[in-house]
């Protein structure tokens, strides 16, 4: 038998995918994390522009003679303790630089958000393209199943009978046989392309 039966290789399940679950797609999730990272960086730069407050408290003891007014001396024992408080306020000196960093962070945040939208549009556009390709290869496989296979078998039978009866020579037999084999190879190529397209669709849709 010159033309093997490859019908068992056909896809068993029908393709059905209308949209991509963008929220769970790895690329979209990665882009979304970049948006969060850019927002965190912007918030960090904003916080650096805020004044910083610091409150301190000290409690200590001083033994010996000490002057409390700069003139008279007074003796203090170890049981006597002194407390003090301090309040510190720090203000950013380079406020313009900090504002520029905040603006740059906001721009990066906006760019990251746009990249999420673009990635989603590209994925959906690719899905639509793949669905068109899938329909095209489906038409090819349908043709081979309905007409191509029968035509290949008829060509093989015609070549065999004509050759056996002596109506054609070896060259004509080879040409007809080659044409029949080409038809079956075309069917196998269409099935392969259909499977490749379906595999990519399943990757995009997670189905």
mmCIF file of N, CA, C and O in Angstrom, residues 101-179:
data_model
loop_
_atom_site.group_PDB
_atom_site.id
_atom_site.type_symbol
_atom_site.label_atom_id
_atom_site.label_comp_id
_atom_site.label_asym_id
_atom_site.label_seq_id
_atom_site.Cartn_x
_atom_site.Cartn_y
_atom_site.Cartn_z
ATOM 1 N N UNK A 101 11.868 63.675 40.922
ATOM 2 C CA UNK A 101 11.851 62.224 41.066
ATOM 3 C C UNK A 101 10.421 61.699 41.163
ATOM 4 O O UNK A 101 10.097 60.637 40.631
ATOM 5 N N UNK A 102 9.572 62.468 41.847
ATOM 6 C CA UNK A 102 8.166 62.065 41.943
ATOM 7 C C UNK A 102 7.509 62.099 40.569
ATOM 8 O O UNK A 102 6.770 61.175 40.187
ATOM 9 N N UNK A 103 7.764 63.155 39.805
ATOM 10 C CA UNK A 103 7.198 63.258 38.462
ATOM 11 C C UNK A 103 7.694 62.118 37.570
ATOM 12 O O UNK A 103 6.933 61.541 36.790
ATOM 13 N N UNK A 104 8.993 61.826 37.687
ATOM 14 C CA UNK A 104 9.552 60.728 36.898
ATOM 15 C C UNK A 104 8.897 59.397 37.284
ATOM 16 O O UNK A 104 8.596 58.566 36.416
ATOM 17 N N UNK A 105 8.659 59.216 38.573
ATOM 18 C CA UNK A 105 7.988 57.998 39.022
ATOM 19 C C UNK A 105 6.567 57.899 38.504
ATOM 20 O O UNK A 105 6.111 56.822 38.120
ATOM 21 N N UNK A 106 5.858 59.019 38.488
ATOM 22 C CA UNK A 106 4.489 59.025 37.964
ATOM 23 C C UNK A 106 4.465 58.719 36.467
ATOM 24 O O UNK A 106 3.561 58.032 35.976
ATOM 25 N N UNK A 107 5.463 59.230 35.748
ATOM 26 C CA UNK A 107 5.547 58.929 34.315
ATOM 27 C C UNK A 107 5.810 57.437 34.097
ATOM 28 O O UNK A 107 5.179 56.797 33.239
ATOM 29 N N UNK A 108 6.728 56.871 34.880
ATOM 30 C CA UNK A 108 7.014 55.441 34.766
ATOM 31 C C UNK A 108 5.776 54.605 35.106
ATOM 32 O O UNK A 108 5.521 53.570 34.480
ATOM 33 N N UNK A 109 5.026 55.072 36.087
ATOM 34 C CA UNK A 109 3.798 54.369 36.479
ATOM 35 C C UNK A 109 2.783 54.387 35.333
ATOM 36 O O UNK A 109 2.130 53.369 35.041
ATOM 37 N N UNK A 110 2.651 55.548 34.679
ATOM 38 C CA UNK A 110 1.717 55.658 33.557
ATOM 39 C C UNK A 110 2.155 54.796 32.383
ATOM 40 O O UNK A 110 1.340 54.136 31.728
ATOM 41 N N UNK A 111 3.458 54.775 32.116
ATOM 42 C CA UNK A 111 3.983 53.948 31.031
ATOM 43 C C UNK A 111 3.711 52.477 31.302
ATOM 44 O O UNK A 111 3.311 51.717 30.413
ATOM 45 N N UNK A 112 3.935 52.051 32.550
ATOM 46 C CA UNK A 112 3.685 50.651 32.911
ATOM 47 C C UNK A 112 2.213 50.292 32.720
ATOM 48 O O UNK A 112 1.886 49.193 32.263
ATOM 49 N N UNK A 113 1.320 51.227 33.072
ATOM 50 C CA UNK A 113 -0.108 50.977 32.880
ATOM 51 C C UNK A 113 -0.466 50.851 31.409
ATOM 52 O O UNK A 113 -1.285 50.005 31.020
ATOM 53 N N UNK A 114 0.135 51.711 30.574
ATOM 54 C CA UNK A 114 -0.122 51.640 29.131
ATOM 55 C C UNK A 114 0.388 50.324 28.558
ATOM 56 O O UNK A 114 -0.240 49.715 27.680
ATOM 57 N N UNK A 115 1.532 49.858 29.081
ATOM 58 C CA UNK A 115 2.086 48.598 28.597
ATOM 59 C C UNK A 115 1.173 47.422 28.924
ATOM 60 O O UNK A 115 1.101 46.455 28.155
ATOM 61 N N UNK A 116 0.472 47.499 30.042
ATOM 62 C CA UNK A 116 -0.500 46.445 30.377
ATOM 63 C C UNK A 116 -1.612 46.426 29.335
ATOM 64 O O UNK A 116 -2.016 45.362 28.830
ATOM 65 N N UNK A 117 -2.139 47.608 28.996
ATOM 66 C CA UNK A 117 -3.208 47.700 28.007
ATOM 67 C C UNK A 117 -2.735 47.226 26.631
ATOM 68 O O UNK A 117 -3.458 46.503 25.936
ATOM 69 N N UNK A 118 -1.524 47.639 26.249
ATOM 70 C CA UNK A 118 -0.991 47.225 24.947
ATOM 71 C C UNK A 118 -0.801 45.713 24.890
ATOM 72 O O UNK A 118 -1.078 45.085 23.861
ATOM 73 N N UNK A 119 -0.304 45.137 25.986
ATOM 74 C CA UNK A 119 -0.106 43.691 26.022
ATOM 75 C C UNK A 119 -1.437 42.964 25.855
ATOM 76 O O UNK A 119 -1.528 41.962 25.127
ATOM 77 N N UNK A 120 -2.478 43.470 26.520
ATOM 78 C CA UNK A 120 -3.800 42.865 26.386
ATOM 79 C C UNK A 120 -4.332 42.962 24.964
ATOM 80 O O UNK A 120 -4.897 41.999 24.426
ATOM 81 N N UNK A 121 -4.132 44.121 24.340
ATOM 82 C CA UNK A 121 -4.588 44.307 22.956
ATOM 83 C C UNK A 121 -3.829 43.392 21.999
ATOM 84 O O UNK A 121 -4.412 42.817 21.066
ATOM 85 N N UNK A 122 -2.510 43.249 22.229
ATOM 86 C CA UNK A 122 -1.712 42.386 21.363
ATOM 87 C C UNK A 122 -2.144 40.926 21.498
ATOM 88 O O UNK A 122 -2.206 40.190 20.504
ATOM 89 N N UNK A 123 -2.438 40.504 22.731
ATOM 90 C CA UNK A 123 -2.870 39.119 22.938
ATOM 91 C C UNK A 123 -4.210 38.865 22.253
ATOM 92 O O UNK A 123 -4.394 37.836 21.588
ATOM 93 N N UNK A 124 -5.147 39.788 22.414
ATOM 94 C CA UNK A 124 -6.453 39.615 21.772
ATOM 95 C C UNK A 124 -6.333 39.669 20.251
ATOM 96 O O UNK A 124 -7.024 38.926 19.539
ATOM 97 N N UNK A 125 -5.470 40.552 19.755
ATOM 98 C CA UNK A 125 -5.260 40.635 18.305
ATOM 99 C C UNK A 125 -4.657 39.341 17.775
ATOM 100 O O UNK A 125 -5.061 38.838 16.713
ATOM 101 N N UNK A 126 -3.701 38.791 18.527
ATOM 102 C CA UNK A 126 -3.082 37.527 18.124
ATOM 103 C C UNK A 126 -4.105 36.398 18.149
ATOM 104 O O UNK A 126 -4.104 35.533 17.267
ATOM 105 N N UNK A 127 -4.997 36.414 19.127
ATOM 106 C CA UNK A 127 -6.028 35.387 19.198
ATOM 107 C C UNK A 127 -6.945 35.449 17.978
ATOM 108 O O UNK A 127 -7.282 34.419 17.385
ATOM 109 N N UNK A 128 -7.353 36.655 17.586
ATOM 110 C CA UNK A 128 -8.216 36.808 16.414
ATOM 111 C C UNK A 128 -7.503 36.304 15.157
ATOM 112 O O UNK A 128 -8.104 35.642 14.308
ATOM 113 N N UNK A 129 -6.218 36.610 15.060
ATOM 114 C CA UNK A 129 -5.439 36.152 13.906
ATOM 115 C C UNK A 129 -5.367 34.628 13.879
ATOM 116 O O UNK A 129 -5.527 33.994 12.821
ATOM 117 N N UNK A 130 -5.131 34.027 15.046
ATOM 118 C CA UNK A 130 -5.038 32.568 15.118
ATOM 119 C C UNK A 130 -6.368 31.899 14.803
ATOM 120 O O UNK A 130 -6.407 30.832 14.182
ATOM 121 N N UNK A 131 -7.462 32.527 15.227
ATOM 122 C CA UNK A 131 -8.786 31.958 14.929
ATOM 123 C C UNK A 131 -9.035 31.956 13.421
ATOM 124 O O UNK A 131 -9.627 31.004 12.885
ATOM 125 N N UNK A 132 -8.585 33.011 12.730
ATOM 126 C CA UNK A 132 -8.724 33.045 11.277
ATOM 127 C C UNK A 132 -7.876 31.953 10.634
ATOM 128 O O UNK A 132 -8.309 31.271 9.692
ATOM 129 N N UNK A 133 -6.644 31.781 11.140
ATOM 130 C CA UNK A 133 -5.780 30.737 10.602
ATOM 131 C C UNK A 133 -6.382 29.358 10.856
ATOM 132 O O UNK A 133 -6.300 28.466 10.003
ATOM 133 N N UNK A 134 -6.972 29.189 12.041
ATOM 134 C CA UNK A 134 -7.581 27.904 12.382
ATOM 135 C C UNK A 134 -8.735 27.587 11.418
ATOM 136 O O UNK A 134 -8.869 26.450 10.942
ATOM 137 N N UNK A 135 -9.561 28.582 11.124
ATOM 138 C CA UNK A 135 -10.664 28.379 10.192
ATOM 139 C C UNK A 135 -10.141 28.026 8.786
ATOM 140 O O UNK A 135 -10.723 27.189 8.078
ATOM 141 N N UNK A 136 -9.045 28.681 8.405
ATOM 142 C CA UNK A 136 -8.462 28.404 7.082
ATOM 143 C C UNK A 136 -7.999 26.957 6.986
ATOM 144 O O UNK A 136 -8.329 26.243 6.021
ATOM 145 N N UNK A 137 -7.241 26.513 8.000
ATOM 146 C CA UNK A 137 -6.743 25.132 7.959
ATOM 147 C C UNK A 137 -7.872 24.126 8.137
ATOM 148 O O UNK A 137 -7.792 23.003 7.636
ATOM 149 N N UNK A 138 -8.942 24.535 8.844
ATOM 150 C CA UNK A 138 -10.097 23.659 8.983
ATOM 151 C C UNK A 138 -10.758 23.424 7.626
ATOM 152 O O UNK A 138 -11.207 22.315 7.305
ATOM 153 N N UNK A 139 -10.797 24.472 6.806
ATOM 154 C CA UNK A 139 -11.363 24.333 5.468
ATOM 155 C C UNK A 139 -10.531 23.377 4.615
ATOM 156 O O UNK A 139 -11.072 22.570 3.845
ATOM 157 N N UNK A 140 -9.202 23.469 4.765
ATOM 158 C CA UNK A 140 -8.329 22.561 4.033
ATOM 159 C C UNK A 140 -8.565 21.106 4.454
ATOM 160 O O UNK A 140 -8.695 20.212 3.608
ATOM 161 N N UNK A 141 -8.597 20.875 5.764
ATOM 162 C CA UNK A 141 -8.783 19.505 6.250
ATOM 163 C C UNK A 141 -10.159 18.970 5.856
ATOM 164 O O UNK A 141 -10.301 17.781 5.557
ATOM 165 N N UNK A 142 -11.173 19.841 5.875
ATOM 166 C CA UNK A 142 -12.503 19.406 5.452
ATOM 167 C C UNK A 142 -12.495 18.998 3.977
ATOM 168 O O UNK A 142 -13.152 18.015 3.581
ATOM 169 N N UNK A 143 -11.763 19.775 3.183
ATOM 170 C CA UNK A 143 -11.675 19.437 1.751
ATOM 171 C C UNK A 143 -11.030 18.070 1.560
ATOM 172 O O UNK A 143 -11.531 17.238 0.779
ATOM 173 N N UNK A 144 -9.929 17.820 2.260
ATOM 174 C CA UNK A 144 -9.233 16.548 2.094
ATOM 175 C C UNK A 144 -10.092 15.380 2.566
ATOM 176 O O UNK A 144 -10.083 14.308 1.954
ATOM 177 N N UNK A 145 -10.843 15.593 3.646
ATOM 178 C CA UNK A 145 -11.696 14.512 4.151
ATOM 179 C C UNK A 145 -12.858 14.214 3.212
ATOM 180 O O UNK A 145 -13.267 13.060 3.054
ATOM 181 N N UNK A 146 -13.398 15.239 2.577
ATOM 182 C CA UNK A 146 -14.588 15.059 1.735
ATOM 183 C C UNK A 146 -14.240 14.739 0.282
ATOM 184 O O UNK A 146 -14.954 13.987 -0.388
ATOM 185 N N UNK A 147 -13.146 15.320 -0.234
ATOM 186 C CA UNK A 147 -12.821 15.164 -1.645
ATOM 187 C C UNK A 147 -11.393 14.673 -1.892
ATOM 188 O O UNK A 147 -11.169 13.827 -2.750
ATOM 189 N N UNK A 148 -10.450 15.253 -1.138
ATOM 190 C CA UNK A 148 -9.041 14.960 -1.407
ATOM 191 C C UNK A 148 -8.682 13.494 -1.274
ATOM 192 O O UNK A 148 -7.986 12.930 -2.142
ATOM 193 N N UNK A 149 -9.132 12.852 -0.216
ATOM 194 C CA UNK A 149 -8.799 11.436 -0.013
ATOM 195 C C UNK A 149 -9.359 10.575 -1.145
ATOM 196 O O UNK A 149 -8.678 9.695 -1.679
ATOM 197 N N UNK A 150 -10.624 10.839 -1.472
ATOM 198 C CA UNK A 150 -11.253 10.058 -2.534
ATOM 199 C C UNK A 150 -10.536 10.264 -3.861
ATOM 200 O O UNK A 150 -10.343 9.323 -4.643
ATOM 201 N N UNK A 151 -10.131 11.502 -4.111
ATOM 202 C CA UNK A 151 -9.417 11.794 -5.348
ATOM 203 C C UNK A 151 -8.076 11.060 -5.382
ATOM 204 O O UNK A 151 -7.672 10.527 -6.428
ATOM 205 N N UNK A 152 -7.376 11.019 -4.239
ATOM 206 C CA UNK A 152 -6.090 10.325 -4.174
ATOM 207 C C UNK A 152 -6.261 8.837 -4.432
ATOM 208 O O UNK A 152 -5.468 8.207 -5.157
ATOM 209 N N UNK A 153 -7.301 8.243 -3.837
ATOM 210 C CA UNK A 153 -7.566 6.812 -4.045
ATOM 211 C C UNK A 153 -7.891 6.538 -5.513
ATOM 212 O O UNK A 153 -7.413 5.549 -6.109
ATOM 213 N N UNK A 154 -8.696 7.410 -6.127
ATOM 214 C CA UNK A 154 -9.059 7.226 -7.531
ATOM 215 C C UNK A 154 -7.831 7.315 -8.431
ATOM 216 O O UNK A 154 -7.696 6.538 -9.394
ATOM 217 N N UNK A 155 -6.949 8.250 -8.133
ATOM 218 C CA UNK A 155 -5.734 8.379 -8.930
ATOM 219 C C UNK A 155 -4.859 7.131 -8.809
ATOM 220 O O UNK A 155 -4.290 6.656 -9.806
ATOM 221 N N UNK A 156 -4.766 6.599 -7.594
ATOM 222 C CA UNK A 156 -3.971 5.393 -7.396
ATOM 223 C C UNK A 156 -4.569 4.209 -8.147
ATOM 224 O O UNK A 156 -3.852 3.417 -8.783
ATOM 225 N N UNK A 157 -5.887 4.071 -8.080
ATOM 226 C CA UNK A 157 -6.554 2.977 -8.772
ATOM 227 C C UNK A 157 -6.409 3.124 -10.290
ATOM 228 O O UNK A 157 -6.173 2.146 -11.018
ATOM 229 N N UNK A 158 -6.551 4.339 -10.757
ATOM 230 C CA UNK A 158 -6.413 4.603 -12.190
ATOM 231 C C UNK A 158 -5.007 4.263 -12.656
ATOM 232 O O UNK A 158 -4.819 3.660 -13.724
ATOM 233 N N UNK A 159 -4.024 4.669 -11.872
ATOM 234 C CA UNK A 159 -2.634 4.384 -12.236
ATOM 235 C C UNK A 159 -2.376 2.880 -12.243
ATOM 236 O O UNK A 159 -1.704 2.352 -13.150
ATOM 237 N N UNK A 160 -2.885 2.169 -11.258
ATOM 238 C CA UNK A 160 -2.660 0.720 -11.155
ATOM 239 C C UNK A 160 -3.322 -0.033 -12.302
ATOM 240 O O UNK A 160 -2.684 -0.870 -12.970
ATOM 241 N N UNK A 161 -4.616 0.277 -12.514
ATOM 242 C CA UNK A 161 -5.352 -0.435 -13.553
ATOM 243 C C UNK A 161 -4.758 -0.160 -14.932
ATOM 244 O O UNK A 161 -4.562 -1.077 -15.763
ATOM 245 N N UNK A 162 -4.492 1.093 -15.207
ATOM 246 C CA UNK A 162 -3.939 1.455 -16.521
ATOM 247 C C UNK A 162 -2.582 0.803 -16.742
ATOM 248 O O UNK A 162 -2.268 0.339 -17.863
ATOM 249 N N UNK A 163 -1.783 0.727 -15.700
ATOM 250 C CA UNK A 163 -0.450 0.133 -15.829
ATOM 251 C C UNK A 163 -0.558 -1.375 -16.031
ATOM 252 O O UNK A 163 0.173 -1.962 -16.858
ATOM 253 N N UNK A 164 -1.464 -1.999 -15.257
ATOM 254 C CA UNK A 164 -1.626 -3.440 -15.387
ATOM 255 C C UNK A 164 -2.174 -3.826 -16.758
ATOM 256 O O UNK A 164 -1.851 -4.902 -17.293
ATOM 257 N N UNK A 165 -3.038 -3.002 -17.333
ATOM 258 C CA UNK A 165 -3.597 -3.283 -18.650
ATOM 259 C C UNK A 165 -2.645 -2.914 -19.775
ATOM 260 O O UNK A 165 -2.925 -3.193 -20.949
ATOM 261 N N UNK A 166 -1.570 -2.248 -19.427
ATOM 262 C CA UNK A 166 -0.616 -1.847 -20.438
ATOM 263 C C UNK A 166 -1.001 -0.610 -21.189
ATOM 264 O O UNK A 166 -0.427 -0.297 -22.244
ATOM 265 N N UNK A 167 -1.990 0.131 -20.637
ATOM 266 C CA UNK A 167 -2.438 1.350 -21.313
ATOM 267 C C UNK A 167 -1.473 2.511 -21.092
ATOM 268 O O UNK A 167 -1.467 3.464 -21.875
ATOM 269 N N UNK A 168 -0.737 2.456 -19.998
ATOM 270 C CA UNK A 168 0.246 3.500 -19.675
ATOM 271 C C UNK A 168 1.564 2.853 -19.319
ATOM 272 O O UNK A 168 1.622 1.686 -18.899
ATOM 273 N N UNK A 169 2.595 3.635 -19.457
ATOM 274 C CA UNK A 169 3.909 3.143 -19.090
ATOM 275 C C UNK A 169 4.252 3.498 -17.647
ATOM 276 O O UNK A 169 3.446 4.050 -16.895
ATOM 277 N N UNK A 170 5.503 3.176 -17.288
ATOM 278 C CA UNK A 170 5.952 3.425 -15.917
ATOM 279 C C UNK A 170 5.962 4.905 -15.586
ATOM 280 O O UNK A 170 5.627 5.308 -14.463
ATOM 281 N N UNK A 171 6.319 5.734 -16.553
ATOM 282 C CA UNK A 171 6.390 7.179 -16.306
ATOM 283 C C UNK A 171 5.016 7.742 -15.972
ATOM 284 O O UNK A 171 4.869 8.509 -15.013
ATOM 285 N N UNK A 172 3.984 7.342 -16.741
ATOM 286 C CA UNK A 172 2.637 7.822 -16.448
ATOM 287 C C UNK A 172 2.156 7.307 -15.099
ATOM 288 O O UNK A 172 1.484 8.022 -14.346
ATOM 289 N N UNK A 173 2.473 6.033 -14.814
ATOM 290 C CA UNK A 173 2.100 5.458 -13.508
ATOM 291 C C UNK A 173 2.741 6.249 -12.372
ATOM 292 O O UNK A 173 2.108 6.550 -11.356
ATOM 293 N N UNK A 174 4.018 6.593 -12.513
ATOM 294 C CA UNK A 174 4.740 7.332 -11.469
ATOM 295 C C UNK A 174 4.148 8.730 -11.281
ATOM 296 O O UNK A 174 4.045 9.236 -10.145
ATOM 297 N N UNK A 175 3.756 9.375 -12.391
ATOM 298 C CA UNK A 175 3.181 10.717 -12.295
ATOM 299 C C UNK A 175 1.845 10.701 -11.555
ATOM 300 O O UNK A 175 1.598 11.541 -10.671
ATOM 301 N N UNK A 176 0.992 9.744 -11.886
ATOM 302 C CA UNK A 176 -0.301 9.652 -11.222
ATOM 303 C C UNK A 176 -0.133 9.282 -9.740
ATOM 304 O O UNK A 176 -0.811 9.830 -8.871
ATOM 305 N N UNK A 177 0.764 8.356 -9.480
ATOM 306 C CA UNK A 177 1.020 7.953 -8.093
ATOM 307 C C UNK A 177 1.586 9.113 -7.283
ATOM 308 O O UNK A 177 1.205 9.340 -6.135
ATOM 309 N N UNK A 178 2.504 9.851 -7.876
ATOM 310 C CA UNK A 178 3.084 11.003 -7.193
ATOM 311 C C UNK A 178 2.043 12.072 -6.893
ATOM 312 O O UNK A 178 2.077 12.703 -5.825
ATOM 313 N N UNK A 179 1.113 12.274 -7.811
ATOM 314 C CA UNK A 179 0.043 13.249 -7.586
ATOM 315 C C UNK A 179 -0.853 12.820 -6.433
ATOM 316 O O UNK A 179 -1.247 13.640 -5.591
#
